[in-house]
mmCIF file of C-alpha atoms and ligand atoms in Angstrom:
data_model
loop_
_atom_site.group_PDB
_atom_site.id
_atom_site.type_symbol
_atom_site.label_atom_id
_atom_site.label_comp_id
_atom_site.label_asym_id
_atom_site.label_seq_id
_atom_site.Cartn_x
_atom_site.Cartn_y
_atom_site.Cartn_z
ATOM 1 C CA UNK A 648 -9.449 7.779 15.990
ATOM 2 C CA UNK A 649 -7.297 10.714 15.795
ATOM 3 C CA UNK A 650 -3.172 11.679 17.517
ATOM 4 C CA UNK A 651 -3.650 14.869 19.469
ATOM 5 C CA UNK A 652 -0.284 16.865 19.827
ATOM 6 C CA UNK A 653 0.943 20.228 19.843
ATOM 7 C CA UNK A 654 -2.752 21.181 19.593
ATOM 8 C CA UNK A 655 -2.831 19.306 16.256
ATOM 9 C CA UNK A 656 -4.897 16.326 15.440
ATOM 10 C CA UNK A 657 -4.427 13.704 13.013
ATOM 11 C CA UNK A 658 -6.841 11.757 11.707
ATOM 12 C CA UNK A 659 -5.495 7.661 11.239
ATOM 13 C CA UNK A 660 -7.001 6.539 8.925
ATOM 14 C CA UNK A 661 -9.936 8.794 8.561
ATOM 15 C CA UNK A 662 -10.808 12.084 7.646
ATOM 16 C CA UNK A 663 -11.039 13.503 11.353
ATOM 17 C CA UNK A 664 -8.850 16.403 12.659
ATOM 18 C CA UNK A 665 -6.511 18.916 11.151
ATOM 19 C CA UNK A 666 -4.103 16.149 8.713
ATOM 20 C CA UNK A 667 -5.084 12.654 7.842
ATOM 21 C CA UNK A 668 -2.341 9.877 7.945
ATOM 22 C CA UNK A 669 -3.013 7.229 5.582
ATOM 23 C CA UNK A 670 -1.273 4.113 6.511
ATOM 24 C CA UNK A 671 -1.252 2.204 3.118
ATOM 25 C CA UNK A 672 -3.992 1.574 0.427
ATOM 26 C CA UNK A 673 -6.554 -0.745 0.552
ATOM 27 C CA UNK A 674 -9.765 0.826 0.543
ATOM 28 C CA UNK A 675 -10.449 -0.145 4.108
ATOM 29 C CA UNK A 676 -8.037 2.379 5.061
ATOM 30 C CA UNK A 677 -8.821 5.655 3.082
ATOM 31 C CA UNK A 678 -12.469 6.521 4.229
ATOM 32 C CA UNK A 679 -12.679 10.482 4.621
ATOM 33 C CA UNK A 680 -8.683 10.424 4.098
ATOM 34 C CA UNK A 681 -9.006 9.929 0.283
ATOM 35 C CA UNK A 682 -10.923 13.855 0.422
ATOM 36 C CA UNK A 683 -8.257 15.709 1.571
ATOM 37 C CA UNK A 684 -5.608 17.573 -0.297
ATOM 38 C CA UNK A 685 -2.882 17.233 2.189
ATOM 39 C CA UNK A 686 -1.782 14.467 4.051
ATOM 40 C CA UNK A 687 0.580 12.482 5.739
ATOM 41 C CA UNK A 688 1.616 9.643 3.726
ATOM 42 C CA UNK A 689 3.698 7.556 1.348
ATOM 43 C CA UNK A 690 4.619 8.291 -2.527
ATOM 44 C CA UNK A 691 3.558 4.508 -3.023
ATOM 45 C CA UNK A 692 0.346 4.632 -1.293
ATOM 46 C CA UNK A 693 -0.515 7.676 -2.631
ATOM 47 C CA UNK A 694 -0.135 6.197 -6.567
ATOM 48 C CA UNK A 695 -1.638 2.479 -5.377
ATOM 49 C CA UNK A 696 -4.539 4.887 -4.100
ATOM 50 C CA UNK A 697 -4.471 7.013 -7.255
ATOM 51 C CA UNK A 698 -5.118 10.139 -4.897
ATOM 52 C CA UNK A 699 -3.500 13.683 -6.140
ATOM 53 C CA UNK A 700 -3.380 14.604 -2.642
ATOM 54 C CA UNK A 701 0.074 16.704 -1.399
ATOM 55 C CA UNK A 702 2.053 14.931 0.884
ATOM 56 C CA UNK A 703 3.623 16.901 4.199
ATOM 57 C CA UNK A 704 4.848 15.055 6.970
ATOM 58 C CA UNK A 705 4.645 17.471 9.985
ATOM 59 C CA UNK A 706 8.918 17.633 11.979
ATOM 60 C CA UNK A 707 7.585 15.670 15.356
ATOM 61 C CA UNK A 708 6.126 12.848 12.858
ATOM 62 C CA UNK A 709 8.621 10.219 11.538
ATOM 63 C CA UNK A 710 6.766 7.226 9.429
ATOM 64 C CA UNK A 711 8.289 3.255 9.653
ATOM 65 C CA UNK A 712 7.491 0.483 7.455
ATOM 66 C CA UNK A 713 5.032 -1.213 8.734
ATOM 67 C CA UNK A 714 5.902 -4.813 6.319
ATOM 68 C CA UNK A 715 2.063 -5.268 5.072
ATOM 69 C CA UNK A 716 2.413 -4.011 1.440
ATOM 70 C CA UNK A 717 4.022 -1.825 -1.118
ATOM 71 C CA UNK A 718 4.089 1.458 0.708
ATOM 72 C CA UNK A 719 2.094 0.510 3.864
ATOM 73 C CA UNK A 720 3.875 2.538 7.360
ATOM 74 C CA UNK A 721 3.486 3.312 10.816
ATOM 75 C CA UNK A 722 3.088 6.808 12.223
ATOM 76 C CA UNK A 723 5.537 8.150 14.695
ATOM 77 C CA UNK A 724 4.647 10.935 16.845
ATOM 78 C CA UNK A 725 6.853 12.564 19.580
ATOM 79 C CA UNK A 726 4.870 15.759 21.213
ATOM 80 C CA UNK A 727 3.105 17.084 24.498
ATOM 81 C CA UNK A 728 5.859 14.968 26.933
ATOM 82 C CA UNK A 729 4.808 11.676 25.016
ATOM 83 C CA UNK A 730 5.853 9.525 22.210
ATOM 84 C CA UNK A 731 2.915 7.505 20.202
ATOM 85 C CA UNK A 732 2.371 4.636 17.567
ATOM 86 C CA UNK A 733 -0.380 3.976 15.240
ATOM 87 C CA UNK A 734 1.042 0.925 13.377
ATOM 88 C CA UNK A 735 -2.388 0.671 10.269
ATOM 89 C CA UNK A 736 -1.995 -2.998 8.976
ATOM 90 C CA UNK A 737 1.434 -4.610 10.165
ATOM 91 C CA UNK A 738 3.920 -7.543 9.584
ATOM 92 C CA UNK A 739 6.368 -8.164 11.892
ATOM 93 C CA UNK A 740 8.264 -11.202 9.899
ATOM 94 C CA UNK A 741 9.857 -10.568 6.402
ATOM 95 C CA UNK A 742 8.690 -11.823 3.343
ATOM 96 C CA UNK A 743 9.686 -12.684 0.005
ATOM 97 C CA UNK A 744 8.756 -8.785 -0.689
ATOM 98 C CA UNK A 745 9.369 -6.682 2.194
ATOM 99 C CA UNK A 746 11.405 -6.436 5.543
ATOM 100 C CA UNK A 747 9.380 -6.876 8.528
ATOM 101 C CA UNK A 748 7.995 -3.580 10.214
ATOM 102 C CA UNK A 749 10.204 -1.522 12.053
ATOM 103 C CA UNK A 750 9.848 -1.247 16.023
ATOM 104 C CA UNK A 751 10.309 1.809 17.631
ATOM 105 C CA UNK A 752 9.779 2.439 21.767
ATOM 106 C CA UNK A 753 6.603 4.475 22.306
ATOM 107 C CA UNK A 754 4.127 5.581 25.329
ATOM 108 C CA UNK A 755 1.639 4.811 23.768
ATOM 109 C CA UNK A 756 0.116 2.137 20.983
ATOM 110 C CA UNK A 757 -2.542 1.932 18.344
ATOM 111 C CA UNK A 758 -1.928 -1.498 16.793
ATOM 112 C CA UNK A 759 -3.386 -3.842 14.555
ATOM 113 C CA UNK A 760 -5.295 -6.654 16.008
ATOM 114 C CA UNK A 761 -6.460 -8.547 13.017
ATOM 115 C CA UNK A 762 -5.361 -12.154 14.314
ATOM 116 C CA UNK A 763 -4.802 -11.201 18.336
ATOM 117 C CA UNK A 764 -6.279 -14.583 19.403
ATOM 118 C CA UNK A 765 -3.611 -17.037 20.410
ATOM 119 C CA UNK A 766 -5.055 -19.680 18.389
ATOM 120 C CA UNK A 767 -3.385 -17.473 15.342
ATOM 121 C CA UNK A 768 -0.294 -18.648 14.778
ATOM 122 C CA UNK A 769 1.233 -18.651 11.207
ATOM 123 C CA UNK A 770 3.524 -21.150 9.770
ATOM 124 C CA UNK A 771 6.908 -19.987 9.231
ATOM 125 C CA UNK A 772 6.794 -17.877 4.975
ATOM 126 C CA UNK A 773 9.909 -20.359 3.551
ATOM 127 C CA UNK A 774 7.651 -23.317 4.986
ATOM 128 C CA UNK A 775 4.421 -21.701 3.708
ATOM 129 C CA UNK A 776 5.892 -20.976 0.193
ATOM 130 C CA UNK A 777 7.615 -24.333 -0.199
ATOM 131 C CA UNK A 778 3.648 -25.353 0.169
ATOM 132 C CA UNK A 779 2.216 -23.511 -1.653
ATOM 133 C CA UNK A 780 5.327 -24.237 -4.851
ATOM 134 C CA UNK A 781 4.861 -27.827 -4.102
ATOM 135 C CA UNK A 782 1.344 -28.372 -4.485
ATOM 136 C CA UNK A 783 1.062 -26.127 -7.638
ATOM 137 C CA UNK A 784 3.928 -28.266 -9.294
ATOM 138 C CA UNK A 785 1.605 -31.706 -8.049
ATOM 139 C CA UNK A 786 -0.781 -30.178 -10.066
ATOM 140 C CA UNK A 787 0.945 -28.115 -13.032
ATOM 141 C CA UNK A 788 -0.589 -30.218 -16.096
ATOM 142 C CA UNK A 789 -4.349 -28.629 -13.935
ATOM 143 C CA UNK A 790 -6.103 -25.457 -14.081
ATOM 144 C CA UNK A 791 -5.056 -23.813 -10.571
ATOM 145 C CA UNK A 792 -6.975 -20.350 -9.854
ATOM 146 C CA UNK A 793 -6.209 -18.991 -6.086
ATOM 147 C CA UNK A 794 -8.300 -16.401 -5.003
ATOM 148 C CA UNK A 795 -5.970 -13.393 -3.290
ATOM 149 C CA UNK A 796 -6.944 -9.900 -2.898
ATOM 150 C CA UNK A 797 -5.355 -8.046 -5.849
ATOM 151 C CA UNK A 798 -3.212 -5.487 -3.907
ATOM 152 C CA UNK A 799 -1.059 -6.666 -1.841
ATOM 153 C CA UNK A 800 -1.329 -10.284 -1.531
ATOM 154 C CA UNK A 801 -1.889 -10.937 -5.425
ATOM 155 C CA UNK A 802 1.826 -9.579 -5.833
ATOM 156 C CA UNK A 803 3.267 -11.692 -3.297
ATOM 157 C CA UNK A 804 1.764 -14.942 -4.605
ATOM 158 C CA UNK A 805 3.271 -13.670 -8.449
ATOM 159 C CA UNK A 806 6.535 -13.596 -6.461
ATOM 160 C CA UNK A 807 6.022 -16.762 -4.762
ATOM 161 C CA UNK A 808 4.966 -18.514 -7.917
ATOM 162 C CA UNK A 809 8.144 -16.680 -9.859
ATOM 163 C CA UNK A 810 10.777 -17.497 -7.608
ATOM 164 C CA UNK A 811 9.861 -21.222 -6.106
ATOM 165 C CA UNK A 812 7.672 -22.462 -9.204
ATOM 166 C CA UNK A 813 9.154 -20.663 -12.456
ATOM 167 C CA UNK A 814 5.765 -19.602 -13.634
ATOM 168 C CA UNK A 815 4.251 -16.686 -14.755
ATOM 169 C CA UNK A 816 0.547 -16.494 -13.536
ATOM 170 C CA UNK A 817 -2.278 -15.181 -15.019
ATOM 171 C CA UNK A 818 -4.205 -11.879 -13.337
ATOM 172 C CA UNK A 819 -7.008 -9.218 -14.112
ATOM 173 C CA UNK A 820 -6.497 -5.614 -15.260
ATOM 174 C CA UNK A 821 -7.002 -4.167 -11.589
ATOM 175 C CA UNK A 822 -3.998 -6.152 -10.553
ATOM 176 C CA UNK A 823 -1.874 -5.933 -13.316
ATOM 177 C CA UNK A 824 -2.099 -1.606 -12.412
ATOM 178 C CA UNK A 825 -1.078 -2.829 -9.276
ATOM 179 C CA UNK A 826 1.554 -4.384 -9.829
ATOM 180 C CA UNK A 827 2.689 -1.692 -12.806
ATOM 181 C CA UNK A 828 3.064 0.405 -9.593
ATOM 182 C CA UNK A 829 5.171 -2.217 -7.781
ATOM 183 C CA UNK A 830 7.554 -2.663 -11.232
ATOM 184 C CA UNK A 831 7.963 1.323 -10.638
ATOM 185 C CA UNK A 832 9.363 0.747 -6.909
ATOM 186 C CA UNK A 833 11.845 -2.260 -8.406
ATOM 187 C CA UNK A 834 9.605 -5.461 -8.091
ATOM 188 C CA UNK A 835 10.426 -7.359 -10.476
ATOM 189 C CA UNK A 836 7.026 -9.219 -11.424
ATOM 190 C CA UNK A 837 6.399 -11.933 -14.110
ATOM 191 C CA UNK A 838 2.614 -11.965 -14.661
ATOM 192 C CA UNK A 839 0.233 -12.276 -17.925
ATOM 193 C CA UNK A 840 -2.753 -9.959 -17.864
ATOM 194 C CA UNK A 841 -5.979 -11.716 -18.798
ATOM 195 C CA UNK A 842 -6.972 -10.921 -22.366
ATOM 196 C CA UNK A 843 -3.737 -11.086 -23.706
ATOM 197 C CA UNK A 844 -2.298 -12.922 -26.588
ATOM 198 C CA UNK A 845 0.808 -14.074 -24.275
ATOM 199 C CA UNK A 846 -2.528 -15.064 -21.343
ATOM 200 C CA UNK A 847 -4.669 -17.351 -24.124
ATOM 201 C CA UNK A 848 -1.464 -19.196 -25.667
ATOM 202 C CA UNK A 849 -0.595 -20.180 -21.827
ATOM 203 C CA UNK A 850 -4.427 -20.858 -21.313
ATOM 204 C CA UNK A 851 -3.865 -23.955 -24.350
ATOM 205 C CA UNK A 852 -2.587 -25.959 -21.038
ATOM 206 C CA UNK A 853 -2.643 -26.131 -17.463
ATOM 207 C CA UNK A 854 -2.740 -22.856 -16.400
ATOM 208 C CA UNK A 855 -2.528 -20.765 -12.484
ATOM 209 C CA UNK A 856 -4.344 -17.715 -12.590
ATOM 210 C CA UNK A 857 -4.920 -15.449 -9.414
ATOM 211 C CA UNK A 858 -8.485 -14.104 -8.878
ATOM 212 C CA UNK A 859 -10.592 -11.889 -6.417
ATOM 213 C CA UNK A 860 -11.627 -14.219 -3.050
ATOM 214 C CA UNK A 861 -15.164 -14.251 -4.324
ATOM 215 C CA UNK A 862 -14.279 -16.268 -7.310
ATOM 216 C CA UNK A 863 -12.205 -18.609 -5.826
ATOM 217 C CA UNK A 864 -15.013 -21.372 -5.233
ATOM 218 C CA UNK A 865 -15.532 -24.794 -6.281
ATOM 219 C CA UNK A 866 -18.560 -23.562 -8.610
ATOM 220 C CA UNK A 867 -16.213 -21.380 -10.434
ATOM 221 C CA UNK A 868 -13.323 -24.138 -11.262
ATOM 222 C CA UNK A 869 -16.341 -26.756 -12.279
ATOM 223 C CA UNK A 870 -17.198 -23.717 -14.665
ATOM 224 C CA UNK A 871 -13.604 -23.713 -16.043
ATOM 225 C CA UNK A 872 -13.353 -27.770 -15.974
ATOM 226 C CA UNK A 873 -16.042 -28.042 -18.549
ATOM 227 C CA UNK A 874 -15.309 -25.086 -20.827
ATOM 228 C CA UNK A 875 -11.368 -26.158 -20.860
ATOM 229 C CA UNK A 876 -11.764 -29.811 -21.284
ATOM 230 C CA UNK A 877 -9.114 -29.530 -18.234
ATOM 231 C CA UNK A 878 -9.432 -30.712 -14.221
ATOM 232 C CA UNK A 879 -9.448 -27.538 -12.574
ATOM 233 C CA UNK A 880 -8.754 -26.803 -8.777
ATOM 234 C CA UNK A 881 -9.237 -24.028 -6.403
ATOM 235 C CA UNK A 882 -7.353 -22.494 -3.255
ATOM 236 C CA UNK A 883 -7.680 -19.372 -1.283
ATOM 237 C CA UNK A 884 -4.384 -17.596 0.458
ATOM 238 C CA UNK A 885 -5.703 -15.565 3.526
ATOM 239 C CA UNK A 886 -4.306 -15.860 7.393
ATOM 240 C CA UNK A 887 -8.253 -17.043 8.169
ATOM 241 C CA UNK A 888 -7.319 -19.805 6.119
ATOM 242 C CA UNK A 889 -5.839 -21.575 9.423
ATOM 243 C CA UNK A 890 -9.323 -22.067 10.728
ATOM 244 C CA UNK A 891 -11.693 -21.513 8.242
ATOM 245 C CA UNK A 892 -12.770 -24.083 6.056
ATOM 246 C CA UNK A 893 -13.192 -22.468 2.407
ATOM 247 C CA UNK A 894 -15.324 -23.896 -0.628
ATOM 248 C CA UNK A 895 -11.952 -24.620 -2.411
ATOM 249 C CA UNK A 896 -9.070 -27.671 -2.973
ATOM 250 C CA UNK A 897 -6.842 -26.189 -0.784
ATOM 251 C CA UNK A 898 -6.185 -23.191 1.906
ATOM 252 C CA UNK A 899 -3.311 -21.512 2.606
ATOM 253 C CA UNK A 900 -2.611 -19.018 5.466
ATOM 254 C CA UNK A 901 -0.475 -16.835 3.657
ATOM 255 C CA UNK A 902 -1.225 -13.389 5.921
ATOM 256 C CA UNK A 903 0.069 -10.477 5.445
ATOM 257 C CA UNK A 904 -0.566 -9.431 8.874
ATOM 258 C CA UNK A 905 0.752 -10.512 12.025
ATOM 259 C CA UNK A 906 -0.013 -13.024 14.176
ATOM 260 C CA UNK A 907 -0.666 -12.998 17.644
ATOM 261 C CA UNK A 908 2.785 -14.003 18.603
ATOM 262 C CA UNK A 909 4.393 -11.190 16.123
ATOM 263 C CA UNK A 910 2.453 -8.279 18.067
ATOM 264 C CA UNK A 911 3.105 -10.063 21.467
ATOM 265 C CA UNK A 912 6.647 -9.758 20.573
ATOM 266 C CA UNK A 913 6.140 -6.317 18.855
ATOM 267 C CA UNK A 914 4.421 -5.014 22.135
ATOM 268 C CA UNK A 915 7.298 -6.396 24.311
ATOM 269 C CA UNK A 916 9.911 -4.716 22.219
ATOM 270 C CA UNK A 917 8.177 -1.248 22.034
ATOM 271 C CA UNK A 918 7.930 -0.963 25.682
ATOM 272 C CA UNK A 919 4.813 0.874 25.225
ATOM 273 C CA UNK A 920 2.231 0.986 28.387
ATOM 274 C CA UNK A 921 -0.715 2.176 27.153
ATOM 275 C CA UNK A 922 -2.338 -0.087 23.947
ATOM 276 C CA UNK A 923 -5.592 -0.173 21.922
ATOM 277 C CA UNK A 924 -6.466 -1.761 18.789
ATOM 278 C CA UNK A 925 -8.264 -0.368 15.965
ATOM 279 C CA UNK A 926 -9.391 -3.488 14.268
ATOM 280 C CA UNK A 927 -9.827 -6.822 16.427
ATOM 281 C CA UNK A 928 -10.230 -7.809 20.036
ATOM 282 C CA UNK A 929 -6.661 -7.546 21.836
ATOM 283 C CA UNK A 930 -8.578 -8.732 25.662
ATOM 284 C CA UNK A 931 -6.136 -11.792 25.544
ATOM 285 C CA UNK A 932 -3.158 -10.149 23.501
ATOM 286 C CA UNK A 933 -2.936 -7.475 26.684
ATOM 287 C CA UNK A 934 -3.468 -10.232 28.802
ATOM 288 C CA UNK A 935 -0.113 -11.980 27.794
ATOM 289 C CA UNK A 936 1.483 -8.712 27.980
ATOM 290 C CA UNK A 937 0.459 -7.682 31.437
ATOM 291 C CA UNK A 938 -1.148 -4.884 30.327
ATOM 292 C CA UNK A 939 -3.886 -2.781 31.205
ATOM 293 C CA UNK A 940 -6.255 -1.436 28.233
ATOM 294 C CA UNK A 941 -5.265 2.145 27.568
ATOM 295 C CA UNK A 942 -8.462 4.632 27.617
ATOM 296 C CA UNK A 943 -7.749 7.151 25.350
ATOM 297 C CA UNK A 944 -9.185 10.490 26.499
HETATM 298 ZN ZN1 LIG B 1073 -4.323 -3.649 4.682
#
């Protein structure tokens, strides 16, 4: 998927065209980008990347935050009689780390449709983070490990667990470089990194650490049960969380996308009449917007 203008194209996401933009940092999102030596990004998702690539942002291109992590924006593109949006990963709502993304009228729209089924719709974050506080303090003299991915989400839930618990939660070493990079931008995060002297003395009682999704399973906390002497429980934050039943305690649907009311209202407010998705099946999302599928040519 490229953004033809001015006889220029620019790869989303991808190493097509002339210039790649690169929309924030997970891995998902780099592909051919992570090659080039010049592109179109942020500062912060070029360090959460660790690319050395040169960053030049072409005069019609203007990037918004697009509220999904540290770094992540939207491309904004104004040539050949038209004005275009490729939004990458997007929040509309704020959260407890970032304003929502910014809306801007376009032509034409390339949006995210991770959760662009109706039956998506997220609990309000103060709700979802009372939850989430309460049921760790039920359980604080436990073993609590929530499985999060480590960018992004992992430095939300330190937030979360900061700010509404008064803990400090345990993480790996690929997080903690994370969230090094997040300290850099002024997050202020209160973590201990596995390993650590200040990790094992919290680890003498009930303890939350956040892991990788694929360890977050009742197997895993049975594991830690028996070798801490200590009842251990297990929850996943993810958006598919509303729906999906997960081998864990508890699920939350902590998303850092948006829902399918978020880009309804998104699509409304950018007046834009032609819209695709590049991730997800928007047939009902255009549906509630009266809007015809835009063929790109
Ligand atoms: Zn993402």
């Amino acid at each position: 998927m490229y953004f033809l203008s001015s006889g220029m194209r620019i790869g989303l996401d991808n190493g097509e065209g002339d210039i790649s933009f690169i929309s924030h940092a997970h891995s998902d999102h780099l592909n051919g980008a992570a090659k080039r030596e010049v592109v179109i990004a942020s500062k912060e998702t070029l360090e959460l990347a660790a690319l050395k690539a040169n960053i030049s942002v072409p005069p019609n291109v203007k990037l918004l935050d697009s509220g999904h992590i540290l770094g992540s924006k939207q491309l904004f593109l104004e040539g050949d009689g038209a004005t275009m949006v490729y939004t990458g990963d997007l929040r509309i709502r704020e959260s407890i780390l970032f304003n929502g993304a910014e809306v801007k009228e376009c032509d034409k729209l390339i949006i995210d449709g991770t959760y662009a089924d109706p039956s998506y719709k997220f609990p309000d974050y103060i709700e979802l983070y009372d939850e989430i506080a309460r049921w760790v303090k039920e359980n604080i003299n436990a073993n609590i490990i929530i499985g999060c991915y480590e960018l992004g989400k992992t430095q939300e839930l330190i937030k979360i667990l900061n700010d509404y618990v008064g803990i400090a939660p345990i993480i790996n070493e690929k997080a903690e470089r994370f969230c090094r990079i997040y300290e850099r931008y002024n997050i202020k995060l209160d973590r201990l990194v596995i390993g650590s002297a200040e990790a094992e003395e919290e680890m003498k009682r009930g303890f939350v650490a956040l892991v990788p999704m694929h360890q977050a399973k009742r197997y895993f906390a049975r594991r830690l049960s028996e070798a801490f002497g200590r009842k251990t429980l297990c929850a996943v934050a993810t958006g598919w969380a509303l729906h999906y039943r997960y081998n864990v305690d508890k699920g939350f649907a902590l998303s850092d996308h948006a829902d399918f009311y978020d880009l309804k209202s998104y699509i409304e407010q950018s007046g834009a009449k032609g819209v695709v998705f590049h991730s997800g099946d928007g047939t009902a999302l255009l549906k509630a917007c009266g809007l015809p599928r835009w063929q790109k040519t």
